[in-house]
Coordinates of C-alpha atoms and ligand atoms in Angstrom, one line a residue:
M1 CA 0.0 0.0 0.0
S2 CA 1.6 3.3 -1.0
E3 CA 1.3 6.7 0.7
P4 CA 0.5 9.7 -1.5
K5 CA 2.9 12.7 -1.7
E6 CA 2.1 15.2 1.0
N7 CA 1.3 18.3 -1.1
V8 CA -1.1 16.3 -3.3
L9 CA -2.6 14.7 -0.2
M10 CA -4.5 17.8 0.9
E11 CA -6.3 18.0 -2.4
K12 CA -7.2 14.4 -2.3
I13 CA -8.5 14.7 1.2
V14 CA -10.7 17.7 0.4
S15 CA -12.0 15.9 -2.7
L16 CA -12.8 12.7 -0.7
C17 CA -14.5 14.7 2.0
K18 CA -16.9 16.1 -0.5
R19 CA -17.4 12.9 -2.5
R20 CA -18.1 10.8 0.6
G21 CA -19.9 13.3 2.8
F22 CA -17.3 14.0 5.5
V23 CA -17.1 17.8 5.0
F24 CA -18.9 20.2 2.7
Q25 CA -18.4 23.9 2.1
S26 CA -21.1 25.7 4.1
S27 CA -23.8 27.3 2.0
E28 CA -22.4 25.8 -1.1
I29 CA -25.5 26.4 -3.3
Y30 CA -24.9 30.2 -2.8
G31 CA -21.2 30.0 -3.6
G32 CA -20.0 29.1 -0.1
I33 CA -19.0 31.4 2.8
N34 CA -15.2 31.6 3.5
G35 CA -14.1 30.0 6.7
F36 CA -17.2 27.9 7.4
W37 CA -17.6 24.2 6.9
D38 CA -20.4 21.7 7.3
Y39 CA -20.0 18.0 8.4
G40 CA -21.9 15.6 6.2
Q41 CA -23.2 12.1 7.1
L42 CA -19.8 10.5 7.7
G43 CA -18.1 13.6 9.1
A44 CA -20.8 14.2 11.7
E45 CA -20.3 10.6 13.0
L46 CA -16.6 11.0 13.0
K47 CA -16.8 14.3 14.9
R48 CA -19.3 12.9 17.4
N49 CA -16.9 9.9 18.1
V50 CA -13.9 12.2 18.6
K51 CA -15.9 14.4 21.0
D52 CA -17.2 11.3 22.9
A53 CA -13.7 9.9 23.2
W54 CA -12.5 13.2 24.7
W55 CA -15.4 13.5 27.0
K56 CA -15.1 9.9 28.2
T57 CA -11.3 10.2 28.7
I58 CA -11.3 13.6 30.4
V59 CA -14.6 13.7 32.3
H60 CA -16.2 10.2 32.7
H61 CA -13.1 8.2 33.3
R62 CA -11.7 10.5 36.0
D63 CA -12.9 11.2 39.5
D64 CA -11.3 14.7 39.5
V65 CA -13.0 16.3 36.5
A66 CA -16.5 17.6 36.2
G67 CA -18.2 18.6 32.9
L68 CA -19.8 21.9 31.9
E69 CA -22.0 23.1 29.1
A70 CA -22.3 26.9 29.1
T71 CA -23.9 29.4 26.7
I72 CA -22.1 30.7 23.7
I73 CA -23.1 34.3 24.4
M74 CA -22.1 35.5 27.9
H75 CA -22.0 38.8 29.8
P76 CA -19.7 41.1 27.8
K77 CA -17.7 41.8 31.0
I78 CA -16.3 38.3 30.8
W79 CA -14.4 39.3 27.7
E80 CA -13.2 42.5 29.4
A81 CA -11.9 40.6 32.3
S82 CA -10.2 37.9 30.2
G83 CA -8.4 40.6 28.1
H84 CA -10.1 39.6 24.8
V85 CA -11.8 43.0 24.2
A86 CA -8.5 44.8 24.6
T87 CA -6.0 42.4 23.1
F88 CA -7.5 39.4 21.1
A89 CA -6.4 40.8 17.8
D90 CA -4.3 39.8 14.8
P91 CA -2.3 42.2 12.6
M92 CA -4.2 42.9 9.4
S93 CA -3.0 44.5 6.2
T94 CA -5.0 45.4 3.0
C95 CA -3.6 45.1 -0.5
K96 CA -3.7 48.6 -2.0
H97 CA -4.2 47.1 -5.4
C98 CA -6.5 44.0 -5.2
K99 CA -8.0 45.1 -1.8
K100 CA -7.7 41.7 -0.3
L101 CA -7.2 41.5 3.5
V102 CA -4.3 39.4 4.8
R103 CA -2.9 38.5 8.2
F104 CA 0.4 40.2 8.2
D105 CA 2.1 37.6 10.3
Q106 CA 1.1 34.9 7.8
V107 CA 2.1 36.6 4.6
W108 CA 5.4 34.8 4.3
E109 CA 3.7 31.5 4.9
M110 CA 1.2 32.2 2.1
I111 CA 3.6 33.6 -0.6
P112 CA 5.3 30.3 -1.6
E113 CA 1.8 28.8 -2.0
N114 CA 1.1 31.1 -4.9
A115 CA 1.8 30.4 -8.6
W116 CA 3.6 33.7 -9.2
A117 CA 6.1 33.1 -6.3
Q118 CA 6.7 29.5 -7.4
A119 CA 7.4 30.7 -11.0
I120 CA 10.0 33.3 -9.6
A121 CA 11.6 30.7 -7.4
E122 CA 12.0 28.5 -10.5
I123 CA 13.5 31.3 -12.6
C124 CA 15.9 32.2 -9.8
P125 CA 16.8 29.0 -7.9
D126 CA 18.6 29.5 -4.6
G127 CA 18.4 33.3 -5.0
L128 CA 20.6 33.4 -8.2
V129 CA 19.1 36.3 -10.1
E130 CA 18.4 35.7 -13.8
S131 CA 17.4 39.2 -14.9
P132 CA 16.6 38.5 -18.6
A133 CA 14.4 35.6 -17.7
L134 CA 12.7 37.7 -15.0
L135 CA 12.1 40.5 -17.6
A136 CA 10.6 38.1 -20.0
W137 CA 8.3 36.6 -17.3
A138 CA 7.2 40.1 -16.2
K139 CA 6.2 41.0 -19.8
G140 CA 4.5 37.6 -20.3
K141 CA 3.0 35.2 -17.7
G142 CA 3.7 37.6 -14.8
K143 CA 0.9 39.9 -16.1
H144 CA -1.7 37.3 -15.3
L145 CA -0.1 35.7 -12.3
A146 CA 1.0 38.8 -10.3
P147 CA -0.4 41.9 -12.1
N148 CA 0.5 44.3 -9.2
L149 CA 4.0 43.2 -8.5
A150 CA 6.5 46.0 -9.0
L151 CA 8.5 43.8 -11.4
V152 CA 5.4 43.5 -13.6
R153 CA 4.2 47.1 -13.4
N154 CA 7.6 48.6 -13.9
P155 CA 10.1 45.9 -14.8
E156 CA 13.2 47.9 -15.8
V157 CA 13.2 50.2 -12.8
T158 CA 12.5 47.3 -10.4
L159 CA 15.3 45.2 -11.9
S160 CA 17.7 48.1 -11.8
F161 CA 17.5 48.2 -8.0
L162 CA 17.8 44.5 -7.8
A163 CA 20.9 44.6 -10.0
A164 CA 22.4 47.3 -7.8
R165 CA 22.0 45.0 -4.8
V166 CA 23.4 41.8 -6.4
D167 CA 26.2 43.5 -8.3
A168 CA 27.5 45.5 -5.3
P169 CA 31.2 44.7 -4.7
D170 CA 30.6 43.2 -1.2
A171 CA 27.2 41.6 -2.2
T172 CA 26.1 38.5 -0.3
R173 CA 23.7 36.0 -1.9
L174 CA 20.0 37.0 -1.8
T175 CA 17.6 35.0 0.2
T176 CA 14.4 34.0 -1.5
K177 CA 12.5 36.3 0.8
E178 CA 14.7 39.2 -0.1
L179 CA 14.3 38.4 -3.8
Y180 CA 10.5 38.6 -3.5
Q181 CA 10.8 41.9 -1.5
Y182 CA 13.1 43.5 -4.2
L183 CA 10.7 42.4 -6.9
A184 CA 7.8 44.0 -5.0
T185 CA 9.6 47.3 -4.5
E186 CA 9.8 50.0 -7.2
Q187 CA 11.8 52.6 -5.2
V188 CA 13.8 51.0 -2.5
G189 CA 15.4 54.2 -1.4
A190 CA 12.0 55.9 -0.9
T191 CA 10.1 53.1 0.7
G192 CA 12.5 50.5 1.9
L193 CA 11.8 46.9 0.9
Q194 CA 8.1 46.1 0.5
T195 CA 6.3 42.9 1.5
P196 CA 4.2 41.7 -1.5
C197 CA 0.5 40.8 -1.3
P198 CA 0.5 37.0 -1.5
H199 CA -2.4 37.1 -4.0
C200 CA -1.4 39.7 -6.6
G201 CA 2.1 40.9 -5.6
G202 CA 0.8 44.4 -4.8
E203 CA 1.7 46.8 -2.0
L204 CA 0.3 46.1 1.5
T205 CA -0.8 48.7 4.0
A206 CA 1.0 48.8 7.4
P207 CA -0.5 46.2 9.7
R208 CA -3.2 47.3 12.2
P209 CA -4.7 45.2 15.0
F210 CA -8.0 43.5 14.1
N211 CA -10.1 42.1 17.0
L212 CA -11.2 38.6 16.1
M213 CA -14.4 38.5 18.2
F214 CA -17.7 38.4 16.4
K215 CA -19.8 41.2 17.8
S216 CA -23.5 41.3 18.1
H217 CA -26.3 42.8 20.3
Y218 CA -28.7 41.1 22.7
G219 CA -32.3 42.3 22.9
P220 CA -34.2 44.4 20.3
V221 CA -32.1 47.6 20.6
E222 CA -28.8 47.9 19.0
S223 CA -26.8 50.1 21.4
D224 CA -23.4 50.1 23.2
D225 CA -25.3 49.0 26.3
N226 CA -26.2 45.6 24.9
V227 CA -23.1 44.6 22.9
C228 CA -22.3 40.9 23.2
Y229 CA -19.8 38.6 21.6
L230 CA -19.8 35.0 20.2
R231 CA -17.3 33.3 22.5
P232 CA -13.8 33.0 20.9
E233 CA -13.0 30.1 23.3
T234 CA -15.0 27.9 25.6
A235 CA -12.5 28.4 28.5
Q236 CA -13.9 31.6 30.0
A237 CA -17.2 30.1 30.9
I238 CA -15.3 27.6 33.0
F239 CA -13.6 30.3 35.0
A240 CA -16.9 32.2 35.3
Q241 CA -18.6 29.1 36.7
F242 CA -15.7 27.9 38.8
K243 CA -17.3 28.7 42.2
N244 CA -20.6 27.1 41.2
V245 CA -19.0 23.8 40.0
H246 CA -16.6 23.7 42.9
E247 CA -19.4 24.0 45.5
T248 CA -22.0 21.8 43.8
A249 CA -19.8 19.0 42.5
R250 CA -18.1 18.7 46.0
Q251 CA -14.7 18.7 44.4
K252 CA -11.5 19.7 46.2
V253 CA -8.5 21.3 44.5
P254 CA -6.9 19.7 42.5
F255 CA -9.7 19.2 40.2
G256 CA -10.8 20.1 36.7
I257 CA -13.7 21.3 34.7
G258 CA -14.1 20.2 31.1
Q259 CA -16.1 21.8 28.3
M260 CA -16.4 21.3 24.6
G261 CA -18.4 23.3 22.1
K262 CA -18.5 26.0 19.4
A263 CA -16.1 28.9 19.3
F264 CA -16.0 31.8 16.8
R265 CA -13.1 33.8 15.6
N266 CA -13.4 36.3 12.7
E267 CA -10.0 35.0 11.3
V268 CA -8.5 37.4 8.8
T269 CA -7.4 34.6 6.5
P270 CA -9.1 31.3 7.2
R271 CA -7.1 28.6 5.5
N272 CA -6.0 25.0 5.0
F273 CA -9.6 23.6 4.9
I274 CA -10.9 23.0 8.4
F275 CA -7.6 23.8 10.0
R276 CA -8.4 27.5 10.5
S277 CA -12.0 28.4 10.2
R278 CA -14.2 31.1 11.6
E279 CA -16.6 28.8 13.4
F280 CA -15.0 25.7 15.0
E281 CA -15.2 23.6 18.1
Q282 CA -12.9 23.3 21.0
M283 CA -12.4 20.7 23.8
E284 CA -11.0 22.5 26.8
L285 CA -10.0 21.5 30.3
E286 CA -9.2 23.9 33.1
F287 CA -7.4 21.8 35.7
F288 CA -7.3 23.8 39.0
I289 CA -4.3 23.1 41.3
K290 CA -2.9 24.5 44.5
P291 CA -0.2 27.1 44.3
D292 CA 3.2 25.7 44.9
E293 CA 3.5 27.4 48.3
A294 CA 0.4 25.6 49.5
V295 CA 1.7 22.3 48.2
E296 CA 5.0 22.9 50.0
A297 CA 3.2 23.8 53.3
L298 CA 1.0 20.7 53.1
A299 CA 3.4 18.1 51.6
G300 CA 6.7 19.4 53.0
S301 CA 8.2 19.8 49.5
V302 CA 7.3 20.2 45.8
A303 CA 8.1 17.3 43.5
K304 CA 10.5 18.1 40.6
A305 CA 9.4 17.6 37.0
S306 CA 12.9 16.4 36.2
D307 CA 12.3 13.3 38.4
N308 CA 9.7 12.1 35.8
A309 CA 7.1 12.1 38.6
W310 CA 4.5 13.2 35.9
Q311 CA 4.5 9.7 34.3
G312 CA 2.8 8.2 37.3
E313 CA -0.4 8.8 39.2
P314 CA -1.1 12.3 40.7
Q315 CA 0.5 12.9 44.1
A316 CA -0.1 15.4 46.9
D317 CA 3.4 16.9 46.4
W318 CA 2.8 17.9 42.7
G319 CA 3.3 21.6 41.9
W320 CA 2.4 23.3 38.7
E321 CA 5.4 22.0 36.8
V322 CA 4.7 18.4 37.3
W323 CA 1.0 18.8 36.7
H324 CA 1.8 20.6 33.5
K325 CA 4.0 17.8 32.2
Y326 CA 1.4 15.2 33.4
W327 CA -1.3 16.8 31.2
V328 CA 1.0 17.0 28.2
E329 CA 1.6 13.3 28.5
Q330 CA -2.1 12.5 29.1
R331 CA -3.1 14.4 26.0
I332 CA -0.6 12.6 23.8
R333 CA -1.8 9.3 25.2
F334 CA -5.3 10.3 24.3
Y335 CA -4.2 10.9 20.7
E336 CA -2.5 7.6 20.7
G337 CA -5.7 6.0 21.9
I338 CA -7.6 7.1 18.9
G339 CA -4.9 6.0 16.4
L340 CA -2.4 8.9 16.0
T341 CA 1.1 7.7 16.5
R342 CA 3.5 9.6 18.8
D343 CA 6.0 10.1 15.9
R344 CA 3.4 12.4 14.2
F345 CA 3.7 14.9 17.0
E346 CA 6.2 17.5 18.1
E347 CA 6.2 19.5 21.3
Y348 CA 7.0 23.2 21.0
W349 CA 7.8 24.6 24.4
Q350 CA 7.4 28.4 24.1
K351 CA 10.5 30.4 25.0
P352 CA 10.2 32.7 28.0
E353 CA 10.0 35.8 25.8
E354 CA 7.1 34.3 23.9
L355 CA 5.0 33.6 26.9
A356 CA 2.1 35.9 28.0
H357 CA 3.1 37.8 31.1
Y358 CA 1.0 35.7 33.4
A359 CA 1.9 32.3 31.9
R360 CA 4.5 30.1 33.5
A361 CA 4.9 27.7 30.6
C362 CA 3.1 26.8 27.4
V363 CA 3.6 23.9 25.1
D364 CA 2.1 23.6 21.7
I365 CA 1.3 20.1 20.6
L366 CA 2.2 20.2 16.9
Y367 CA 1.0 17.6 14.4
K368 CA 2.6 16.9 11.0
F369 CA -0.3 18.0 8.8
P370 CA 0.1 17.6 5.0
F371 CA 0.8 21.3 4.6
G372 CA 3.3 21.5 7.5
T373 CA 3.8 20.9 11.2
Q374 CA 1.3 23.0 13.0
E375 CA -0.5 23.4 16.3
L376 CA -3.2 20.9 17.2
E377 CA -3.5 21.7 20.9
G378 CA -2.0 24.2 23.4
I379 CA -1.3 23.3 27.0
A380 CA -0.6 26.3 29.2
A381 CA 0.2 26.8 32.8
R382 CA -1.6 30.0 33.4
G383 CA -1.1 30.6 37.1
D384 CA -4.0 32.3 38.9
F385 CA -4.5 34.9 36.2
D386 CA -7.9 34.0 35.0
L387 CA -9.7 33.5 38.3
S388 CA -8.0 36.6 39.7
Q389 CA -9.1 38.7 36.7
H390 CA -12.7 37.5 37.2
E391 CA -12.5 38.2 40.9
K392 CA -11.3 41.7 40.2
H393 CA -13.9 42.5 37.4
S394 CA -16.9 40.8 39.0
G395 CA -16.2 41.8 42.6
K396 CA -17.0 38.1 43.6
P397 CA -14.4 36.1 45.5
M398 CA -12.9 33.3 43.4
G399 CA -10.7 31.8 46.1
V400 CA -11.1 28.6 48.1
F401 CA -10.6 27.8 51.7
D402 CA -8.6 24.8 52.8
E403 CA -8.6 23.9 56.5
E404 CA -5.7 21.5 56.2
L405 CA -3.6 24.3 54.7
R406 CA -4.5 26.6 57.5
A407 CA -3.4 24.0 60.0
A408 CA -0.2 23.1 58.1
W409 CA 0.8 26.8 57.7
G410 CA 0.6 27.3 61.5
K411 CA 3.3 24.6 61.9
L412 CA 5.7 25.9 59.3
D413 CA 9.0 27.3 60.6
E414 CA 9.8 30.9 59.9
A415 CA 12.8 30.3 57.7
K416 CA 10.7 28.2 55.3
K417 CA 8.1 30.9 55.1
A418 CA 10.8 33.6 54.4
S419 CA 12.4 31.5 51.7
M420 CA 9.0 30.9 50.0
R421 CA 8.2 34.6 50.2
A422 CA 11.6 35.6 48.7
K423 CA 11.1 33.2 45.8
F424 CA 7.5 34.6 45.3
V425 CA 8.8 38.2 45.3
L426 CA 11.4 37.3 42.7
G427 CA 8.9 35.7 40.3
K428 CA 6.4 38.6 40.7
T429 CA 9.1 41.2 40.2
A430 CA 10.1 39.6 36.9
A431 CA 6.4 39.5 35.8
F432 CA 5.9 43.2 36.6
L433 CA 9.1 44.1 34.7
K434 CA 7.8 42.2 31.7
K435 CA 4.6 44.2 31.9
G436 CA 6.6 47.4 31.6
A437 CA 7.1 48.5 35.2
D438 CA 10.4 50.0 36.2
E439 CA 12.6 48.2 38.8
T440 CA 11.5 50.1 41.9
E441 CA 7.8 49.9 40.9
A442 CA 8.2 46.2 40.1
A443 CA 9.8 45.4 43.5
Q444 CA 7.2 47.5 45.5
Q445 CA 4.3 45.9 43.7
A446 CA 5.7 42.4 44.2
E447 CA 6.2 43.0 47.9
A448 CA 2.6 44.4 48.2
E449 CA 1.2 41.3 46.5
A450 CA 3.4 39.0 48.6
T451 CA 1.9 40.5 51.8
V452 CA -1.7 39.9 50.7
Y453 CA -0.9 36.5 49.3
F454 CA 0.9 35.1 52.3
D455 CA -1.6 36.5 54.7
K456 CA -4.3 34.6 52.9
L457 CA -2.3 31.4 52.7
A458 CA -1.8 31.6 56.5
K459 CA -5.7 31.6 56.8
G460 CA -5.9 28.6 54.4
Q461 CA -7.2 30.8 51.5
Y462 CA -5.8 31.0 47.9
I463 CA -7.0 31.4 44.3
P464 CA -6.3 28.1 42.5
H465 CA -3.8 28.1 39.7
V466 CA -4.7 26.4 36.4
I467 CA -3.3 24.1 33.7
E468 CA -5.2 24.4 30.5
P469 CA -5.1 21.7 27.8
S470 CA -7.1 23.3 24.9
A471 CA -7.7 21.3 21.7
G472 CA -9.5 22.0 18.5
V473 CA -12.0 19.4 17.3
D474 CA -11.8 20.4 13.6
R475 CA -8.0 20.3 13.6
L476 CA -8.1 16.9 15.1
I477 CA -10.6 15.7 12.5
L478 CA -8.2 17.0 9.8
A479 CA -5.3 15.2 11.5
L480 CA -7.3 12.0 11.6
L481 CA -8.4 12.3 8.0
A482 CA -4.8 12.8 6.9
D483 CA -3.5 10.0 9.1
A484 CA -6.1 7.6 7.9
Y485 CA -5.8 8.3 4.2
S486 CA -4.1 5.5 2.2
E487 CA -4.3 4.2 -1.3
L488 CA -4.5 0.6 -2.3
T489 CA -3.5 -0.5 -5.8
T490 CA -4.8 -3.9 -7.0
T491 CA -4.4 -5.8 -10.2
D492 CA -7.2 -8.2 -11.4
E493 CA -6.8 -11.5 -13.3
K494 CA -7.0 -9.6 -16.6
G495 CA -4.0 -7.4 -15.5
K496 CA -6.1 -4.3 -15.0
T497 CA -4.9 -2.2 -12.1
E498 CA -7.1 -0.1 -9.9
T499 CA -6.2 2.4 -7.2
R500 CA -8.7 3.1 -4.5
V501 CA -8.8 4.9 -1.1
V502 CA -8.8 3.1 2.2
M503 CA -9.5 5.3 5.2
K504 CA -7.7 3.5 8.1
F505 CA -9.6 5.1 11.0
H506 CA -9.0 3.6 14.4
P507 CA -12.2 1.6 15.1
R508 CA -13.0 3.8 18.1
I509 CA -13.5 6.9 16.0
A510 CA -14.5 5.3 12.6
P511 CA -17.9 6.8 11.5
V512 CA -19.4 3.4 10.8
K513 CA -18.1 0.4 12.7
V514 CA -19.5 -2.5 10.7
G515 CA -20.8 -2.9 7.1
I516 CA -23.4 -5.7 6.7
F517 CA -23.7 -7.4 3.4
P518 CA -26.1 -10.1 2.3
L519 CA -24.2 -12.0 -0.5
L520 CA -27.2 -11.6 -2.9
K521 CA -30.1 -9.2 -2.6
N522 CA -32.5 -11.4 -4.5
K523 CA -32.4 -14.2 -2.0
P524 CA -35.0 -13.4 0.7
E525 CA -33.4 -15.8 3.2
L526 CA -30.0 -14.1 2.9
V527 CA -31.6 -10.6 3.2
A528 CA -33.7 -11.6 6.2
K529 CA -30.6 -13.1 8.0
A530 CA -28.5 -10.0 7.2
K531 CA -31.2 -7.8 8.6
E532 CA -31.3 -9.9 11.7
V533 CA -27.5 -9.4 12.2
R534 CA -28.0 -5.7 11.6
D535 CA -30.7 -5.4 14.2
L536 CA -28.6 -7.4 16.6
L537 CA -25.6 -5.1 16.4
R538 CA -27.3 -1.8 15.9
P539 CA -28.1 -1.0 19.5
H540 CA -24.4 -1.3 20.3
M541 CA -22.6 0.4 17.4
T542 CA -23.2 2.2 14.1
V543 CA -23.8 -0.3 11.3
F544 CA -24.4 0.2 7.5
Y545 CA -26.5 -2.3 5.6
D546 CA -25.6 -2.5 2.0
D547 CA -27.1 -5.0 -0.5
G548 CA -26.3 -3.1 -3.7
G549 CA -23.8 -4.3 -6.3
A550 CA -21.0 -6.9 -6.4
I551 CA -19.6 -7.7 -2.9
G552 CA -16.1 -6.4 -3.9
R553 CA -17.7 -3.0 -4.7
R554 CA -19.5 -2.9 -1.4
Y555 CA -16.3 -3.7 0.5
A556 CA -14.5 -0.9 -1.5
R557 CA -17.3 1.6 -0.6
Q558 CA -16.9 0.8 3.1
D559 CA -13.1 0.9 2.9
E560 CA -13.4 4.5 1.6
A561 CA -15.7 5.4 4.4
G562 CA -13.2 3.9 6.9
T563 CA -15.4 1.1 8.2
P564 CA -13.1 -1.2 10.0
F565 CA -15.2 -4.4 9.8
G566 CA -17.5 -6.0 7.2
L567 CA -19.9 -9.0 7.7
T568 CA -21.0 -11.1 4.8
I569 CA -24.1 -13.3 5.2
D570 CA -23.8 -16.1 2.7
F571 CA -25.3 -19.6 2.0
D572 CA -23.1 -21.2 4.7
T573 CA -24.8 -18.8 7.2
L574 CA -28.0 -20.4 6.2
G575 CA -26.5 -23.9 6.8
E576 CA -25.4 -25.0 3.3
K577 CA -22.4 -26.4 5.2
P578 CA -24.2 -27.5 8.4
E579 CA -21.1 -26.9 10.6
L580 CA -21.2 -23.2 9.5
L581 CA -24.9 -22.6 10.3
D582 CA -25.4 -19.1 11.8
T583 CA -21.8 -18.0 11.2
V584 CA -20.8 -15.0 9.0
T585 CA -17.6 -13.9 7.3
L586 CA -15.9 -11.1 9.2
R587 CA -13.6 -9.0 7.0
D588 CA -10.9 -6.8 8.5
R589 CA -10.4 -3.5 6.5
D590 CA -6.7 -3.2 7.1
T591 CA -5.5 -6.8 6.6
Q592 CA -8.4 -7.8 4.3
Q593 CA -8.4 -11.1 6.0
Q594 CA -11.7 -13.0 6.5
T595 CA -12.6 -15.2 9.4
R596 CA -15.7 -17.1 10.2
V597 CA -17.5 -16.0 13.3
A598 CA -20.7 -17.2 15.0
I599 CA -23.4 -14.6 15.0
K600 CA -23.9 -15.0 18.7
D601 CA -20.3 -14.1 19.3
L602 CA -20.3 -10.9 17.2
A603 CA -21.2 -8.3 19.7
G604 CA -18.8 -9.7 22.3
L605 CA -16.0 -9.7 19.7
L606 CA -16.6 -6.3 18.2
L607 CA -17.6 -4.2 21.1
P608 CA -14.2 -4.0 22.9
K609 CA -12.6 -3.0 19.6
V610 CA -15.0 -0.1 18.8
R611 CA -15.6 1.4 22.2
Ligands
LIG1 N1 -8.4 28.8 25.7 C1 -7.2 28.8 25.1 C2 -7.3 28.9 23.6 O1 -8.4 29.1 23.1 P1 -5.9 28.7 21.4 O2 -4.5 28.3 21.1 O3 -6.3 30.1 20.9 O4 -6.1 28.6 22.9 C3 -6.9 26.3 21.2 O5 -6.9 27.6 20.8 C4 -7.1 25.4 20.1 O6 -8.3 25.7 19.4 C5 -6.0 25.4 19.0 O7 -4.9 24.6 19.4 C6 -6.7 24.9 17.8 O8 -6.7 23.5 17.8 C7 -8.1 25.4 18.0 N2 -8.3 26.6 17.2 C8 -8.0 27.9 17.5 N3 -8.4 28.7 16.5 C9 -8.9 28.0 15.5 C10 -9.5 28.2 14.2 N4 -9.6 29.5 13.8 N5 -10.0 27.2 13.5 C11 -9.9 25.9 14.0 N6 -9.4 25.6 15.2 C12 -8.9 26.6 15.9

């Protein structure tokens, strides 16, 4: 079985998704709407199975996580408290020529995907400038491919600046990026090097922040008093409902709240199929933990992440670092459990300078998508930022009281308290400096916070810290589609070869678990028996009954849908060979091996594989 080349793979996946009903363009009959996708009959089942697997793993199979299902539209102050109103923005530029909007930080990712840039890269391999060929291209094909590129609009002038650069006595070799910039710039001296519009090569405006939240109004009057937003993440509802869940679920920290559901972001450039869309789904867990100082007071010390403690069961001496690593490992194990192998992932640990000022660490779980290695899930250690913000903005206390902590704190010796305080002040000072405070201010603010914080700890009170594993459903669907896609080439007795698609989904997430096929549809006894088998299995798993066409065609159709098992009801099932009475042929999609199984054993055999 051969694996198709990666850049072609995306096109094949998109085409299969439409052909078989995994994913359709939203509102297709009206020309579609950019950044919105619908899931068809197979896609809806696949998505449901993925979400079920997450919910079972994160919520049902743990004692320390509760579920939540909150509204999409919430009080607008939630988004002020979270920082989304002020800062949830991407840099956006407009092309002065074709008027298209582009996300400025993605321009250099998009340029090589366009035919004009590919043509230039071919003319000038490795940055070696071929001016006559560029001139000919600009006066020919370039007019269609990149009509607004400076090279096309004014070739001689543009090339003269490029020549000055490459012919300079001390010239270094051009990078491809620099080459595109020169070809996009008519007057380097006047404007500096320009970044071309990925679509037409034209000039881009300076980037400006564009808030990604979809805005609306609640109630009949459209005024500033009733502005609301479609949630851009599911997480904030968890923070807003933290106290309610904590009290009613009778959970003690450490514990988590999981939520999945729709999120909306008015992405400047939705792209790569369902990878980046404007309406999507998230599966998010906020796992609340004690601050390290409380752990130290209670357990005597805080476990070190370097001791690999995170690979085992949670312990009382785990601080944020070990919990963070634990969740990274748990999430990768989840992906393995639904068929994605560990070697398809990379972990990107954000550098200190990339972290938000409140974050202690953040790891992006990257997946090798057909178009590149990109984020599938983010797992952040966010300190107590979120609950503190909601406490500040709502005026409602978000802390918890822990009697054991109060008692343990009373027994702590003064040297230990002083060393914890010194460490806390150091960390807070660094955070204030990062936010822009000067050294004196930072030190004073850190001391003031330390006083309030340690007074509360002594009384057994603290605001829980949080570890946030946040995954995208649609990105995971795309990863699963790409991972499952394979092609099988077969040759028949007449020497005719045929290549067809086999979607090798893990049985747990496959949209249909079992195909059920009577050998012939014009034999009522076979049909009746096949329907009996269908009705036997249907309460336990999704089945698809198919009596149309040759049996090989029916197998092929289910292989393409990713159905892991096929059952054929034939004359032996009816007792033509008495020893095979009430048995069926069970076909395995991946090995194509067929075995004979008694009908009464089917549910017991298949259920553990598909659940
Ligand atoms: N609460 C944290 C949060 O929302 P994020 O990194 O912005 O963090 C988490 O989003 C995940 O949601 C991403 O890793 C990705 O899988 C998914 N996601 C984000 N934006 C998306 C989009 N426009 N389309 C599809 N999935 C998206």
